[in-house]
Amino acid sequence: MPATSAAPVPPDRPSPGAPQDCRSAPLVAATGIVLDARGRVLVRHAPDGSGPDLPGASVGPAETPEEGLSRALEEVWGLKAPAGRLLAVDSRPSRGPDRALVVHVHLVGPLTADEAAGLTGPGGGPAGARWLAPDEAYAALPVGIAPRLRAALAALYAGSLAHLVGGVPQPGSPAGLDPARRAALEHSGALDSASHRANRPKALTAASAVFTDSAGRVLLVQPTYGRADRWHLPGGGVDSDLGENPRAAARREVREELGLDLPPGRLLAVNWSHKPGRPARVRFLYDGGALDPAALARIRLPPAELVRWRTVAPGDLRALVAPSLRRQIRACLGARESGAGPLELHAGRPAVADRA
């Protein structure tokens, strides 16, 4: 059961004095997946001695799940943090006299180092609170809660939502369903069309432009987010929900990021990359051409998004650009010089054709 504030009422029992018509209504609770900057999960031993638990509370009759969770975090942990994105909804049917239970699982954090230390340091938070790596948390938590955490983290990394019953992802759940189970359901024809669309793996689509200066140096931009030592190509996500295509996205992103309204040249490459548990990423890379000094002088960056720009010799990319993007840039420069392409790249490497 989710943890509650001091002197809690057991979550699947009605509060003392509750109206009779509330005793058969499902109990609504909220659980927080509280993360630190290292991706660790906050786990504590429940005050009733029932074992490890996740922060949370029963939701009061005048509260939303978000409000109830924020209240519990402040009352029990002294943490003033809003309940973030909804990651999962879990339900448990009524069992005899016990009420049915509906749990909303929200992301909280990632917390700063000071906030995280305050929860588990001297005088901070309930006794027995610990930061655990996800695998350690799965092993420590009871069987009724560990699957909820696993599905919620899967939803976090997939950018989706998990639909659970008793901690078990349901057919058609957009996140949390084991990939092998998802494939088996699809191949057996057990999913309706809506469920099939919901649990198909998703991909994020982006478009970038490869610009050089008159000396062949590559134009890079430094974002205000992410690692300070990582530089990117001008570009960004394709707004496909607005009907935008990759070529239009490349032009819009260049206009927004550089202040230059330049139509993209030919498509140099399409790159596919994937990390387990996360959506695949597809990037369309267009030839932006060579910018003369006058065009470079017209560059204007959006200060809320980009810190600065620079041009870099291809041989100096290693210290500034992540390996996969570095391979993509070099492949695109080669395609532009030779007239080859569009190239099919996997994490920046040329795809190998299957042989019969």
PDB file of C-alpha atoms in Angstrom, residues 88-273:
ATOM      1  CA  ALA A  88       0.729   4.983 -14.333  1.00  0.00           C
ATOM      2  CA  VAL A  89      -2.745   4.196 -13.051  1.00  0.00           C
ATOM      3  CA  ASP A  90      -3.073   0.976 -11.071  1.00  0.00           C
ATOM      4  CA  SER A  91      -6.292  -0.537  -9.754  1.00  0.00           C
ATOM      5  CA  ARG A  92      -7.149  -3.411  -7.455  1.00  0.00           C
ATOM      6  CA  PRO A  93     -10.639  -4.924  -7.301  1.00  0.00           C
ATOM      7  CA  SER A  94     -12.529  -5.133  -4.018  1.00  0.00           C
ATOM      8  CA  ARG A  95     -11.581  -8.073  -1.814  1.00  0.00           C
ATOM      9  CA  GLY A  96     -14.363  -9.035   0.565  1.00  0.00           C
ATOM     10  CA  PRO A  97     -14.774  -6.149   3.019  1.00  0.00           C
ATOM     11  CA  ASP A  98     -11.823  -4.278   1.534  1.00  0.00           C
ATOM     12  CA  ARG A  99     -12.530  -1.441  -0.814  1.00  0.00           C
ATOM     13  CA  ALA A 100     -11.366  -1.351  -4.392  1.00  0.00           C
ATOM     14  CA  LEU A 101      -8.240   0.730  -4.850  1.00  0.00           C
ATOM     15  CA  VAL A 102      -7.175   3.146  -7.596  1.00  0.00           C
ATOM     16  CA  VAL A 103      -3.604   4.459  -7.432  1.00  0.00           C
ATOM     17  CA  HIS A 104      -2.249   7.354  -9.473  1.00  0.00           C
ATOM     18  CA  VAL A 105       1.535   7.147  -9.838  1.00  0.00           C
ATOM     19  CA  HIS A 106       3.327  10.449 -10.461  1.00  0.00           C
ATOM     20  CA  LEU A 107       6.902  11.460 -11.129  1.00  0.00           C
ATOM     21  CA  VAL A 108       8.503  13.729  -8.518  1.00  0.00           C
ATOM     22  CA  GLY A 109      11.833  15.287  -9.432  1.00  0.00           C
ATOM     23  CA  PRO A 110      14.542  14.616 -10.335  1.00  0.00           C
ATOM     24  CA  LEU A 111      15.536  16.388  -7.126  1.00  0.00           C
ATOM     25  CA  THR A 112      18.651  18.482  -6.799  1.00  0.00           C
ATOM     26  CA  ALA A 113      21.565  17.094  -4.797  1.00  0.00           C
ATOM     27  CA  ASP A 114      20.667  19.303  -1.822  1.00  0.00           C
ATOM     28  CA  GLU A 115      16.999  18.284  -1.919  1.00  0.00           C
ATOM     29  CA  ALA A 116      17.935  14.602  -2.122  1.00  0.00           C
ATOM     30  CA  ALA A 117      20.423  14.838   0.746  1.00  0.00           C
ATOM     31  CA  GLY A 118      17.840  16.597   2.899  1.00  0.00           C
ATOM     32  CA  LEU A 119      15.435  13.673   2.635  1.00  0.00           C
ATOM     33  CA  THR A 120      17.824  11.000   3.871  1.00  0.00           C
ATOM     34  CA  GLY A 121      20.384  13.004   5.863  1.00  0.00           C
ATOM     35  CA  PRO A 122      20.375  13.754   9.613  1.00  0.00           C
ATOM     36  CA  GLY A 123      16.916  14.902  10.629  1.00  0.00           C
ATOM     37  CA  GLY A 124      15.571  14.661   7.099  1.00  0.00           C
ATOM     38  CA  GLY A 125      12.597  12.481   6.236  1.00  0.00           C
ATOM     39  CA  PRO A 126      11.313   9.340   7.954  1.00  0.00           C
ATOM     40  CA  ALA A 127      13.688   6.818   9.455  1.00  0.00           C
ATOM     41  CA  GLY A 128      14.987   4.155   7.097  1.00  0.00           C
ATOM     42  CA  ALA A 129      14.721   6.240   3.928  1.00  0.00           C
ATOM     43  CA  ARG A 130      17.225   5.243   1.252  1.00  0.00           C
ATOM     44  CA  TRP A 131      18.090   6.071  -2.342  1.00  0.00           C
ATOM     45  CA  LEU A 132      18.218   2.853  -4.354  1.00  0.00           C
ATOM     46  CA  ALA A 133      19.085   2.107  -7.953  1.00  0.00           C
ATOM     47  CA  PRO A 134      15.983   0.873  -9.803  1.00  0.00           C
ATOM     48  CA  ASP A 135      17.079  -2.783  -9.772  1.00  0.00           C
ATOM     49  CA  GLU A 136      17.782  -2.553  -6.030  1.00  0.00           C
ATOM     50  CA  ALA A 137      14.379  -0.974  -5.448  1.00  0.00           C
ATOM     51  CA  TYR A 138      12.617  -3.720  -7.426  1.00  0.00           C
ATOM     52  CA  ALA A 139      14.293  -6.327  -5.210  1.00  0.00           C
ATOM     53  CA  ALA A 140      13.570  -4.484  -1.944  1.00  0.00           C
ATOM     54  CA  LEU A 141       9.924  -3.584  -2.461  1.00  0.00           C
ATOM     55  CA  PRO A 142       7.026  -5.976  -1.777  1.00  0.00           C
ATOM     56  CA  VAL A 143       5.582  -7.953  -4.670  1.00  0.00           C
ATOM     57  CA  GLY A 144       2.521  -5.710  -4.762  1.00  0.00           C
ATOM     58  CA  ILE A 145       4.532  -2.513  -5.243  1.00  0.00           C
ATOM     59  CA  ALA A 146       7.673  -3.461  -7.188  1.00  0.00           C
ATOM     60  CA  PRO A 147       5.746  -4.108 -10.461  1.00  0.00           C
ATOM     61  CA  ARG A 148       4.083  -0.703 -10.090  1.00  0.00           C
ATOM     62  CA  LEU A 149       7.491   0.963  -9.870  1.00  0.00           C
ATOM     63  CA  ARG A 150       8.834  -1.042 -12.810  1.00  0.00           C
ATOM     64  CA  ALA A 151       5.892  -0.084 -15.035  1.00  0.00           C
ATOM     65  CA  ALA A 152       6.044   3.572 -13.957  1.00  0.00           C
ATOM     66  CA  LEU A 153       9.733   3.837 -14.831  1.00  0.00           C
ATOM     67  CA  ALA A 154       9.070   2.139 -18.168  1.00  0.00           C
ATOM     68  CA  ALA A 155       6.426   4.802 -18.836  1.00  0.00           C
ATOM     69  CA  LEU A 156       8.846   7.544 -17.816  1.00  0.00           C
ATOM     70  CA  TYR A 157      11.565   6.401 -20.204  1.00  0.00           C
ATOM     71  CA  ALA A 158       9.103   5.707 -23.010  1.00  0.00           C
ATOM     72  CA  GLY A 159       7.361   9.058 -22.556  1.00  0.00           C
ATOM     73  CA  SER A 160       4.037   7.275 -22.148  1.00  0.00           C
ATOM     74  CA  LEU A 161       1.553   5.959 -19.565  1.00  0.00           C
ATOM     75  CA  ALA A 162       1.045   2.511 -18.040  1.00  0.00           C
ATOM     76  CA  HIS A 163      -2.396   0.978 -17.442  1.00  0.00           C
ATOM     77  CA  LEU A 164      -2.168  -1.576 -14.620  1.00  0.00           C
ATOM     78  CA  VAL A 165      -4.463  -3.883 -12.696  1.00  0.00           C
ATOM     79  CA  GLY A 166      -2.850  -5.291  -9.573  1.00  0.00           C
ATOM     80  CA  GLY A 167       0.498  -4.031 -10.828  1.00  0.00           C
ATOM     81  CA  VAL A 168       0.207  -5.996 -14.082  1.00  0.00           C
ATOM     82  CA  PRO A 169       0.288  -4.029 -17.361  1.00  0.00           C
ATOM     83  CA  GLN A 170      -2.860  -4.742 -19.322  1.00  0.00           C
ATOM     84  CA  PRO A 171      -3.083  -5.649 -23.026  1.00  0.00           C
ATOM     85  CA  GLY A 172      -3.016  -2.367 -24.897  1.00  0.00           C
ATOM     86  CA  SER A 173      -1.166  -0.516 -22.128  1.00  0.00           C
ATOM     87  CA  PRO A 174       0.929   2.177 -23.868  1.00  0.00           C
ATOM     88  CA  ALA A 175       3.869   1.434 -21.548  1.00  0.00           C
ATOM     89  CA  GLY A 176       5.093  -1.214 -19.135  1.00  0.00           C
ATOM     90  CA  LEU A 177       4.058  -4.249 -21.172  1.00  0.00           C
ATOM     91  CA  ASP A 178       6.932  -6.696 -21.632  1.00  0.00           C
ATOM     92  CA  PRO A 179       8.056  -6.524 -25.285  1.00  0.00           C
ATOM     93  CA  ALA A 180       7.800 -10.291 -25.718  1.00  0.00           C
ATOM     94  CA  ARG A 181       4.280 -10.256 -24.263  1.00  0.00           C
ATOM     95  CA  ARG A 182       3.333  -7.345 -26.545  1.00  0.00           C
ATOM     96  CA  ALA A 183       4.594  -9.201 -29.616  1.00  0.00           C
ATOM     97  CA  ALA A 184       2.765 -12.396 -28.590  1.00  0.00           C
ATOM     98  CA  LEU A 185      -0.517 -10.517 -28.161  1.00  0.00           C
ATOM     99  CA  GLU A 186      -0.144  -8.881 -31.561  1.00  0.00           C
ATOM    100  CA  HIS A 187       0.775 -12.070 -33.386  1.00  0.00           C
ATOM    101  CA  SER A 188      -2.109 -13.972 -31.820  1.00  0.00           C
ATOM    102  CA  GLY A 189      -4.604 -11.316 -32.946  1.00  0.00           C
ATOM    103  CA  ALA A 190      -5.667 -10.726 -29.334  1.00  0.00           C
ATOM    104  CA  LEU A 191      -5.618  -6.916 -29.569  1.00  0.00           C
ATOM    105  CA  ASP A 192      -8.295  -4.667 -30.987  1.00  0.00           C
ATOM    106  CA  SER A 193      -7.178  -1.855 -33.265  1.00  0.00           C
ATOM    107  CA  ALA A 194      -7.139   0.779 -30.503  1.00  0.00           C
ATOM    108  CA  SER A 195      -5.042  -1.408 -28.194  1.00  0.00           C
ATOM    109  CA  HIS A 196      -2.719  -2.276 -31.060  1.00  0.00           C
ATOM    110  CA  ARG A 197      -2.048   1.413 -31.762  1.00  0.00           C
ATOM    111  CA  ALA A 198      -1.587   2.156 -28.068  1.00  0.00           C
ATOM    112  CA  ASN A 199       1.086  -0.413 -27.350  1.00  0.00           C
ATOM    113  CA  ARG A 200       3.058  -0.316 -30.602  1.00  0.00           C
ATOM    114  CA  PRO A 201       6.632   0.935 -30.014  1.00  0.00           C
ATOM    115  CA  LYS A 202       6.944   4.652 -30.701  1.00  0.00           C
ATOM    116  CA  ALA A 203       9.670   6.643 -32.470  1.00  0.00           C
ATOM    117  CA  LEU A 204      10.639  10.300 -32.105  1.00  0.00           C
ATOM    118  CA  THR A 205      11.409  12.138 -35.345  1.00  0.00           C
ATOM    119  CA  ALA A 206      13.798  15.069 -35.731  1.00  0.00           C
ATOM    120  CA  ALA A 207      15.320  17.073 -38.569  1.00  0.00           C
ATOM    121  CA  SER A 208      18.715  18.797 -38.673  1.00  0.00           C
ATOM    122  CA  ALA A 209      20.738  20.861 -41.130  1.00  0.00           C
ATOM    123  CA  VAL A 210      24.459  20.423 -41.806  1.00  0.00           C
ATOM    124  CA  PHE A 211      25.982  23.858 -42.471  1.00  0.00           C
ATOM    125  CA  THR A 212      29.631  24.632 -43.084  1.00  0.00           C
ATOM    126  CA  ASP A 213      31.519  27.879 -43.467  1.00  0.00           C
ATOM    127  CA  SER A 214      33.725  28.771 -46.435  1.00  0.00           C
ATOM    128  CA  ALA A 215      36.605  26.811 -44.874  1.00  0.00           C
ATOM    129  CA  GLY A 216      34.552  23.605 -44.480  1.00  0.00           C
ATOM    130  CA  ARG A 217      34.076  23.942 -40.732  1.00  0.00           C
ATOM    131  CA  VAL A 218      30.773  22.593 -39.333  1.00  0.00           C
ATOM    132  CA  LEU A 219      28.278  24.946 -37.676  1.00  0.00           C
ATOM    133  CA  LEU A 220      27.315  23.787 -34.182  1.00  0.00           C
ATOM    134  CA  VAL A 221      25.050  25.246 -31.488  1.00  0.00           C
ATOM    135  CA  GLN A 222      25.229  24.833 -27.701  1.00  0.00           C
ATOM    136  CA  PRO A 223      21.852  24.353 -25.952  1.00  0.00           C
ATOM    137  CA  THR A 224      20.930  25.787 -22.570  1.00  0.00           C
ATOM    138  CA  TYR A 225      19.910  22.256 -21.465  1.00  0.00           C
ATOM    139  CA  GLY A 226      21.774  18.968 -21.140  1.00  0.00           C
ATOM    140  CA  ARG A 227      25.512  18.574 -20.769  1.00  0.00           C
ATOM    141  CA  ALA A 228      27.427  21.829 -21.028  1.00  0.00           C
ATOM    142  CA  ASP A 229      30.199  20.167 -23.051  1.00  0.00           C
ATOM    143  CA  ARG A 230      27.869  18.802 -25.751  1.00  0.00           C
ATOM    144  CA  TRP A 231      27.175  20.717 -28.962  1.00  0.00           C
ATOM    145  CA  HIS A 232      24.460  19.948 -31.509  1.00  0.00           C
ATOM    146  CA  LEU A 233      23.537  20.564 -35.108  1.00  0.00           C
ATOM    147  CA  PRO A 234      20.824  23.174 -35.694  1.00  0.00           C
ATOM    148  CA  GLY A 235      17.519  21.329 -35.726  1.00  0.00           C
ATOM    149  CA  GLY A 236      14.871  19.740 -33.568  1.00  0.00           C
ATOM    150  CA  GLY A 237      11.722  17.680 -33.366  1.00  0.00           C
ATOM    151  CA  VAL A 238       9.223  17.339 -36.197  1.00  0.00           C
ATOM    152  CA  ASP A 239       5.781  18.634 -35.192  1.00  0.00           C
ATOM    153  CA  SER A 240       3.995  15.756 -36.891  1.00  0.00           C
ATOM    154  CA  ASP A 241       0.843  16.358 -34.866  1.00  0.00           C
ATOM    155  CA  LEU A 242       0.571  19.690 -36.689  1.00  0.00           C
ATOM    156  CA  GLY A 243       1.069  18.033 -40.070  1.00  0.00           C
ATOM    157  CA  GLU A 244       4.700  19.107 -40.359  1.00  0.00           C
ATOM    158  CA  ASN A 245       7.098  16.993 -42.454  1.00  0.00           C
ATOM    159  CA  PRO A 246      10.856  16.647 -41.818  1.00  0.00           C
ATOM    160  CA  ARG A 247      11.935  19.095 -44.533  1.00  0.00           C
ATOM    161  CA  ALA A 248       9.573  21.777 -43.237  1.00  0.00           C
ATOM    162  CA  ALA A 249      10.771  21.090 -39.684  1.00  0.00           C
ATOM    163  CA  ALA A 250      14.411  21.576 -40.693  1.00  0.00           C
ATOM    164  CA  ARG A 251      13.604  24.972 -42.223  1.00  0.00           C
ATOM    165  CA  ARG A 252      11.533  26.049 -39.200  1.00  0.00           C
ATOM    166  CA  GLU A 253      14.201  24.984 -36.725  1.00  0.00           C
ATOM    167  CA  VAL A 254      16.943  26.832 -38.621  1.00  0.00           C
ATOM    168  CA  ARG A 255      14.767  29.947 -38.679  1.00  0.00           C
ATOM    169  CA  GLU A 256      13.981  29.666 -34.949  1.00  0.00           C
ATOM    170  CA  GLU A 257      17.498  28.759 -33.816  1.00  0.00           C
ATOM    171  CA  LEU A 258      19.692  30.806 -36.156  1.00  0.00           C
ATOM    172  CA  GLY A 259      17.365  33.520 -37.389  1.00  0.00           C
ATOM    173  CA  LEU A 260      18.090  32.442 -40.999  1.00  0.00           C
ATOM    174  CA  ASP A 261      15.231  31.521 -43.323  1.00  0.00           C
ATOM    175  CA  LEU A 262      17.007  29.128 -45.672  1.00  0.00           C
ATOM    176  CA  PRO A 263      15.359  26.232 -47.537  1.00  0.00           C
ATOM    177  CA  PRO A 264      17.140  22.950 -46.832  1.00  0.00           C
ATOM    178  CA  GLY A 265      19.139  21.366 -49.614  1.00  0.00           C
ATOM    179  CA  ARG A 266      19.073  17.696 -50.479  1.00  0.00           C
ATOM    180  CA  LEU A 267      18.593  14.952 -47.935  1.00  0.00           C
ATOM    181  CA  LEU A 268      22.019  13.595 -47.013  1.00  0.00           C
ATOM    182  CA  ALA A 269      21.094  10.836 -44.556  1.00  0.00           C
ATOM    183  CA  VAL A 270      18.443   9.301 -42.336  1.00  0.00           C
ATOM    184  CA  ASN A 271      19.734   8.052 -38.992  1.00  0.00           C
ATOM    185  CA  TRP A 272      18.066   5.463 -36.750  1.00  0.00           C
ATOM    186  CA  SER A 273      19.137   5.080 -33.122  1.00  0.00           C
TER     187      SER A 273
END
